[in-house]
Amino acid sequence: MPDLSRDTLVSTLEEIALLLELKGENPFKTRAYRKGAEIVQNFDGDIVALAAANDLKGIKGIGEALQQKLHELASSGSLAYHEDLRAEFPPTLFELFEVQGLGPKKIKALYDQLKISSVEELKEACQGQDIAKLSGFGKKTVEKILSAISNREKFADRFRLGEVAPLAETLLARLRDHPKVSRSAIAGSYRRSKETLHDLDFLVATTASAELTKFFTDFPEVHEVIAHGETKASIRLENGLQCDLRAVSNPHFPFALQYFTGSKEHNVELRSLALKKGLSLNEYDFTGDSEIPEVQEEADIYRALGLSWIAPELRENRGEIEAAKTGELPKLIELSQLKGTFHNHTTASDGKNTLEEMAEAARDHGLQYLGIADHSKSSFQANGLDEKRLSEQIVTIQKLNESFQDFALLSGSEVDILKDGSLDFEDELLGQLDYCVASIHNVFNLPEKEMTTRLIRAMENEHVTMLGHLTGRLLLRRDPYAVDIQKIIDCAAETRTVIELNCNPWRLDMDWRWWQRARDQGVLCAINPDAHATEQLQFLAYGARLAKKGWLEQGDVINSLPLTELQKWLALPKSER
Ligand code: DGT
Ligand code: CA
Ligand code: CA
Ligand code: ZN
């Protein structure tokens, strides 16, 4: 079954409604699709599975025609009716759908009245006078559209780590398994675990480079061959991602791996260190007047320069070379050291799996505890729990826990931080939980000062164990909201509030660039997948990678504690943690 989300069903129906509207079709028909989208959005249950099983009969507001279309979409991953409709419009029109803040009404006005059917045309219009004639396009709106367009340009050629990782590993395995490849790796920003990437830099050691570049450009995923030479090739995949391959000899491999892992800034420092030792370092080898060190693997290069091997995540020229000189590199946290997690959802709010299913998946992952933090009542769009449902969940979890050995579910809540910094539940109820994650899910547009005060007020609550997804950013999609992160770190240190490293590949929030500082101030990190389905527990791997990038060690990460120690820690008042 195609891996298709509720969002896809909803956006497809909405798009159909809009296209019918643009065509000037009967408004009843349009309304039926729009209503359908709304019903699918709010349906209490696994609507995707029901649609795939053609089991939508009896759902009010979804007629037979719509049932069939949803079934086709959910079971095959596409819908012929939708594709045909799209084909009636210039393909560039659909770019407009990707501009943040541009809803169906506005797109229709632009298309009908100004004949705008591409982002390029929209940009021109926004810079000129014409657009002011349309109702609903005041100065502020136009500014917002222009900034959304510039965001789109900025992000156009980047990809989220989690979006490329599965494919990257598949392609790497294919190269590794080639009989004429002795070593292989993905270098570049992928190896450094950057949160977003421009391209993938594959590297192989081989004696048959021409055969390998051909093998690479013949991959079935290739959309376009950008360059194809004897030892180098570049391809673009169907999803737009560029992949480079360099084929080198086995002795050159460690040098190429070091060089193409980057970062550029790290390499500049390293080369100047080499020069001081009378060695010149490039992507092939060491040269120079000094004795040439023997190099079998990457660590030998660092050792030759008087450094311990530096984990790729740290190679951003943020003090790692100095630390490697003095033997003060951190002993980085490992995925295998995580014993549990706190921020996870179930079908009680907007998750896809039940408590039992989530618990089973967590045990399969080898975790000792799984924290359940479903949404609170203000997040009604996510079916947040009210006081009664949360109290019931606490009891259910207690009962379930009686059936486990060496494993426990923890009762938590992802409680909404309201606009003024107060919480969505009273202290009395929060006090009955094992812990609580406090997050912002609405009113994102406060000025920085107010937003910071809002978060600080939440942290000052004794029951707030940790802050969830600190800045609300969605990588390559939505900017972080305005917040003074240094002040938040100060307050976290003072109030002993943990800060989450949200591992959802869209978030990876708090940003890795802040963790070193937070750790220095004694702030603890919780690596949380924010799992909305059992398979999303795998996001922990991205969290571990980004935690490394933030220089974190086992002792900085609260969910590296084994269950019994964690329970003792949770039982302490915040001031003693
Ligand atoms: P990105 O933009 O996500 O692909 O980031 P990277 O770091 O993967 O950048 P990329 O693919 O352009 O190059 C991979 C590595 O190769 C880079 O991190 C360092 C090295 N490199 C590439 N070009 C240069 C250069 O002109 N000078 C130096 N020193 N290093 C370079
Ligand atoms: Ca790259
Ligand atoms: Ca590259
Ligand atoms: Zn959340």
Coordinates of C-alpha atoms in Angstrom, one line a residue, residues 39-317:
I39 CA -14.6 15.7 6.8
V40 CA -11.5 13.7 6.0
Q41 CA -9.4 16.2 8.0
N42 CA -11.5 15.9 11.1
F43 CA -12.5 12.2 10.9
D44 CA -12.0 10.4 14.2
G45 CA -10.3 7.2 13.1
D46 CA -7.9 5.9 10.5
I47 CA -9.5 7.4 7.4
V48 CA -6.6 6.4 5.1
A49 CA -6.9 2.7 6.0
L50 CA -10.7 2.9 5.6
A51 CA -10.3 4.5 2.2
A52 CA -7.7 2.0 1.1
A53 CA -10.1 -0.8 2.1
N54 CA -13.0 0.9 0.3
D55 CA -14.8 1.0 3.6
L56 CA -16.1 4.6 3.6
K57 CA -19.8 3.8 3.4
G58 CA -22.0 5.6 5.8
I59 CA -19.7 8.5 6.5
K60 CA -21.9 11.5 6.4
G61 CA -21.0 14.0 3.7
I62 CA -18.9 11.6 1.6
G63 CA -21.0 10.5 -1.3
E64 CA -20.4 7.6 -3.6
A65 CA -18.3 9.5 -6.1
L66 CA -16.1 10.8 -3.4
Q67 CA -15.8 7.4 -1.8
Q68 CA -14.5 5.9 -5.1
K69 CA -12.0 8.7 -5.6
L70 CA -10.7 8.4 -2.1
H71 CA -10.4 4.7 -2.5
E72 CA -8.5 5.0 -5.7
L73 CA -6.1 7.6 -4.2
A74 CA -5.5 5.7 -1.0
S75 CA -5.0 2.3 -2.6
S76 CA -3.0 3.3 -5.7
G77 CA -1.3 6.5 -4.5
S78 CA -2.8 8.6 -7.3
L79 CA -6.1 9.7 -8.7
A80 CA -6.7 9.8 -12.5
Y81 CA -9.5 12.4 -12.2
H82 CA -7.1 14.7 -10.4
E83 CA -4.3 14.1 -12.8
D84 CA -6.6 14.8 -15.8
L85 CA -7.8 18.0 -14.2
R86 CA -4.3 19.2 -13.5
A87 CA -3.4 18.5 -17.1
E88 CA -5.9 21.2 -18.2
F89 CA -3.8 23.9 -16.6
P90 CA -0.3 25.2 -17.2
P91 CA 2.0 23.1 -15.0
T92 CA 3.6 26.3 -13.5
L93 CA 0.2 27.2 -12.0
F94 CA 0.8 24.5 -9.3
E95 CA 3.9 26.4 -8.1
L96 CA 1.4 28.9 -6.6
F97 CA 0.0 26.2 -4.4
E98 CA 3.4 26.0 -2.7
V99 CA 3.7 29.6 -1.8
Q100 CA 3.0 29.9 1.9
G101 CA 0.0 32.1 2.7
L102 CA -1.6 31.8 -0.7
G103 CA -4.9 30.1 -0.3
P104 CA -7.4 29.0 -2.9
K105 CA -9.3 32.3 -2.9
K106 CA -6.3 34.3 -3.7
I107 CA -5.0 31.9 -6.3
K108 CA -8.3 32.1 -8.1
A109 CA -8.3 35.9 -8.1
L110 CA -4.8 36.0 -9.4
Y111 CA -5.6 33.5 -12.2
D112 CA -8.9 34.9 -13.2
Q113 CA -8.2 38.5 -13.0
L114 CA -4.5 38.9 -13.7
K115 CA -3.9 35.7 -15.7
I116 CA -1.1 34.8 -13.3
S117 CA -0.1 31.2 -13.6
S118 CA 3.4 31.0 -12.3
V119 CA 5.5 32.1 -9.3
E120 CA 7.6 34.2 -11.7
E121 CA 4.6 36.1 -12.9
L122 CA 3.3 36.5 -9.4
K123 CA 6.7 38.0 -8.3
E124 CA 6.5 40.5 -11.1
A125 CA 3.0 41.4 -10.3
C126 CA 3.9 41.9 -6.6
Q127 CA 6.7 44.2 -7.6
G128 CA 4.4 46.2 -9.9
Q129 CA 1.2 48.1 -9.4
D130 CA -1.4 45.7 -10.9
I131 CA -1.8 43.6 -7.8
A132 CA -3.2 46.4 -5.7
K133 CA -6.3 46.4 -7.9
L134 CA -7.3 43.0 -6.5
S135 CA -9.3 42.9 -3.4
G136 CA -7.5 41.1 -0.5
F137 CA -4.1 42.1 -1.8
G138 CA -3.1 45.0 0.5
K139 CA 0.4 46.1 1.1
K140 CA 0.9 43.7 4.0
T141 CA -0.3 40.7 2.0
V142 CA 2.0 41.6 -1.0
E143 CA 4.9 41.8 1.4
K144 CA 4.1 38.4 2.8
I145 CA 3.9 36.9 -0.6
L146 CA 7.2 38.3 -1.7
S147 CA 8.9 37.0 1.5
A148 CA 7.3 33.6 0.9
I149 CA 8.6 33.6 -2.7
S150 CA 12.1 34.5 -1.5
N151 CA 12.0 31.7 1.1
R152 CA 10.9 29.3 -1.7
E153 CA 13.9 30.4 -3.8
K154 CA 16.3 30.1 -0.9
F155 CA 15.1 26.6 -0.1
A156 CA 14.5 25.4 -3.6
D157 CA 17.6 23.2 -4.0
R158 CA 17.8 21.8 -0.4
F159 CA 16.5 18.7 1.1
R160 CA 15.8 17.6 4.7
L161 CA 18.2 15.0 6.1
G162 CA 15.3 12.6 6.9
E163 CA 13.9 13.1 3.4
V164 CA 17.0 11.8 1.7
A165 CA 18.5 9.4 4.3
P166 CA 16.6 6.2 3.3
L167 CA 17.4 6.7 -0.4
A168 CA 21.0 7.7 0.3
E169 CA 21.5 4.4 2.2
T170 CA 19.9 2.4 -0.5
L171 CA 22.2 3.9 -3.2
L172 CA 25.3 3.5 -0.9
A173 CA 24.5 -0.2 -0.3
R174 CA 24.3 -0.7 -4.1
L175 CA 27.7 0.8 -4.6
R176 CA 29.1 -1.1 -1.6
D177 CA 27.9 -4.3 -3.1
H178 CA 29.5 -3.8 -6.5
P179 CA 32.2 -6.4 -6.9
K180 CA 34.8 -3.9 -7.9
V181 CA 34.3 -1.6 -5.0
S182 CA 36.6 -2.0 -2.0
R183 CA 35.5 1.0 0.1
S184 CA 32.5 3.3 -0.1
A185 CA 31.0 6.2 1.8
I186 CA 28.8 9.2 1.5
A187 CA 30.8 12.3 2.4
G188 CA 29.7 15.9 2.5
S189 CA 27.0 17.4 4.6
Y190 CA 25.3 14.0 4.8
R191 CA 28.2 12.6 6.7
R192 CA 28.3 15.7 8.9
S193 CA 24.6 15.2 9.6
K194 CA 23.5 18.6 8.6
E195 CA 19.8 19.1 9.0
T196 CA 19.4 20.0 5.4
L197 CA 21.5 19.1 2.4
H198 CA 22.1 20.4 -1.1
D199 CA 23.5 17.2 -2.6
L200 CA 25.0 13.8 -1.8
D201 CA 28.7 13.1 -2.3
F202 CA 29.3 9.4 -2.9
L203 CA 32.8 8.1 -2.9
V204 CA 34.1 4.7 -3.9
A205 CA 37.5 3.1 -3.9
T206 CA 37.9 1.0 -7.0
T207 CA 40.3 0.0 -9.8
A208 CA 37.5 0.2 -12.3
S209 CA 36.4 3.8 -12.1
A210 CA 34.9 4.1 -15.6
E211 CA 32.8 1.0 -14.9
L212 CA 31.6 2.6 -11.6
T213 CA 30.6 5.9 -13.1
K214 CA 28.7 4.1 -15.7
F215 CA 27.0 1.9 -13.1
F216 CA 26.1 5.0 -11.2
T217 CA 24.6 7.0 -14.2
D218 CA 22.6 3.9 -15.0
F219 CA 20.8 3.8 -11.7
P220 CA 17.0 3.4 -12.3
E221 CA 16.3 6.4 -10.1
V222 CA 18.2 8.7 -12.4
H223 CA 16.1 11.5 -13.9
E224 CA 19.0 13.3 -15.6
V225 CA 22.7 12.7 -16.1
I226 CA 24.4 16.1 -15.3
A227 CA 27.9 15.0 -16.0
H228 CA 29.6 11.7 -16.8
G229 CA 33.4 11.4 -16.8
E230 CA 36.0 8.7 -16.2
T231 CA 36.3 9.2 -12.5
K232 CA 33.4 11.6 -11.7
A233 CA 29.7 11.6 -12.4
S234 CA 26.7 13.7 -11.3
I235 CA 23.1 12.6 -11.6
R236 CA 19.8 14.1 -10.7
L237 CA 17.2 11.8 -9.2
E238 CA 13.5 11.8 -9.8
N239 CA 12.9 13.7 -6.6
G240 CA 15.3 16.5 -7.8
L241 CA 18.2 15.5 -5.5
Q242 CA 21.6 15.8 -7.1
C243 CA 24.2 13.0 -6.4
D244 CA 27.9 13.2 -7.2
L245 CA 30.2 10.2 -7.4
R246 CA 33.9 10.2 -7.2
A247 CA 35.8 7.0 -7.9
V248 CA 39.3 6.9 -6.5
S249 CA 42.1 4.4 -5.9
N250 CA 42.2 2.6 -2.6
P251 CA 45.2 4.5 -1.2
H252 CA 43.6 7.8 -2.1
F253 CA 40.3 6.9 -0.4
P254 CA 41.0 8.2 3.1
F255 CA 42.2 11.6 1.7
A256 CA 39.2 11.9 -0.6
L257 CA 36.9 10.9 2.3
Q258 CA 38.4 13.5 4.6
Y259 CA 38.4 16.2 1.9
F260 CA 34.9 15.7 0.7
T261 CA 33.4 15.4 4.1
G262 CA 34.3 19.0 4.7
S263 CA 33.3 21.3 5.9
K264 CA 35.2 23.7 3.8
E265 CA 36.0 25.8 6.9
H266 CA 37.2 22.7 8.9
N267 CA 39.4 21.7 5.9
V268 CA 41.0 25.2 5.7
E269 CA 42.0 24.9 9.3
L270 CA 43.3 21.4 8.9
R271 CA 45.4 22.3 5.8
S272 CA 47.0 25.3 7.6
L273 CA 47.8 23.0 10.5
A274 CA 49.5 20.6 8.1
L275 CA 51.5 23.4 6.5
K276 CA 52.9 24.2 9.9
K277 CA 54.2 20.7 10.1
G278 CA 55.7 21.0 6.6
L279 CA 53.0 18.9 5.0
S280 CA 50.6 19.8 2.2
L281 CA 47.3 18.1 2.4
N282 CA 44.9 17.7 -0.5
E283 CA 42.2 15.2 -1.6
Y284 CA 44.8 12.7 -2.8
D285 CA 47.6 12.6 -0.3
F286 CA 50.2 14.3 1.8
T287 CA 53.1 15.9 0.0
G288 CA 56.0 18.1 1.2
D289 CA 59.5 18.1 2.6
S290 CA 58.8 16.5 5.9
E291 CA 58.6 12.8 6.3
I292 CA 55.3 11.6 4.6
P293 CA 53.2 9.8 7.2
E294 CA 51.6 6.5 6.3
V295 CA 47.9 6.7 5.9
Q296 CA 45.6 3.7 5.7
E297 CA 42.4 5.3 6.9
E298 CA 41.0 8.7 7.7
A299 CA 42.1 8.6 11.4
D300 CA 45.7 8.3 10.3
I301 CA 45.4 11.8 8.6
Y302 CA 44.3 13.3 11.9
R303 CA 46.9 11.4 13.9
A304 CA 49.7 12.6 11.6
L305 CA 48.7 16.2 12.4
G306 CA 48.8 15.5 16.2
L307 CA 45.0 15.2 16.5
S308 CA 42.6 12.6 17.6
W309 CA 40.0 11.5 15.0
I310 CA 37.2 14.1 14.8
A311 CA 33.7 12.8 14.4
P312 CA 32.3 14.1 11.1
E313 CA 29.4 15.8 12.9
L314 CA 31.9 18.1 14.7
R315 CA 33.7 19.2 11.6
E316 CA 32.2 22.7 11.3
N317 CA 35.2 24.7 12.6

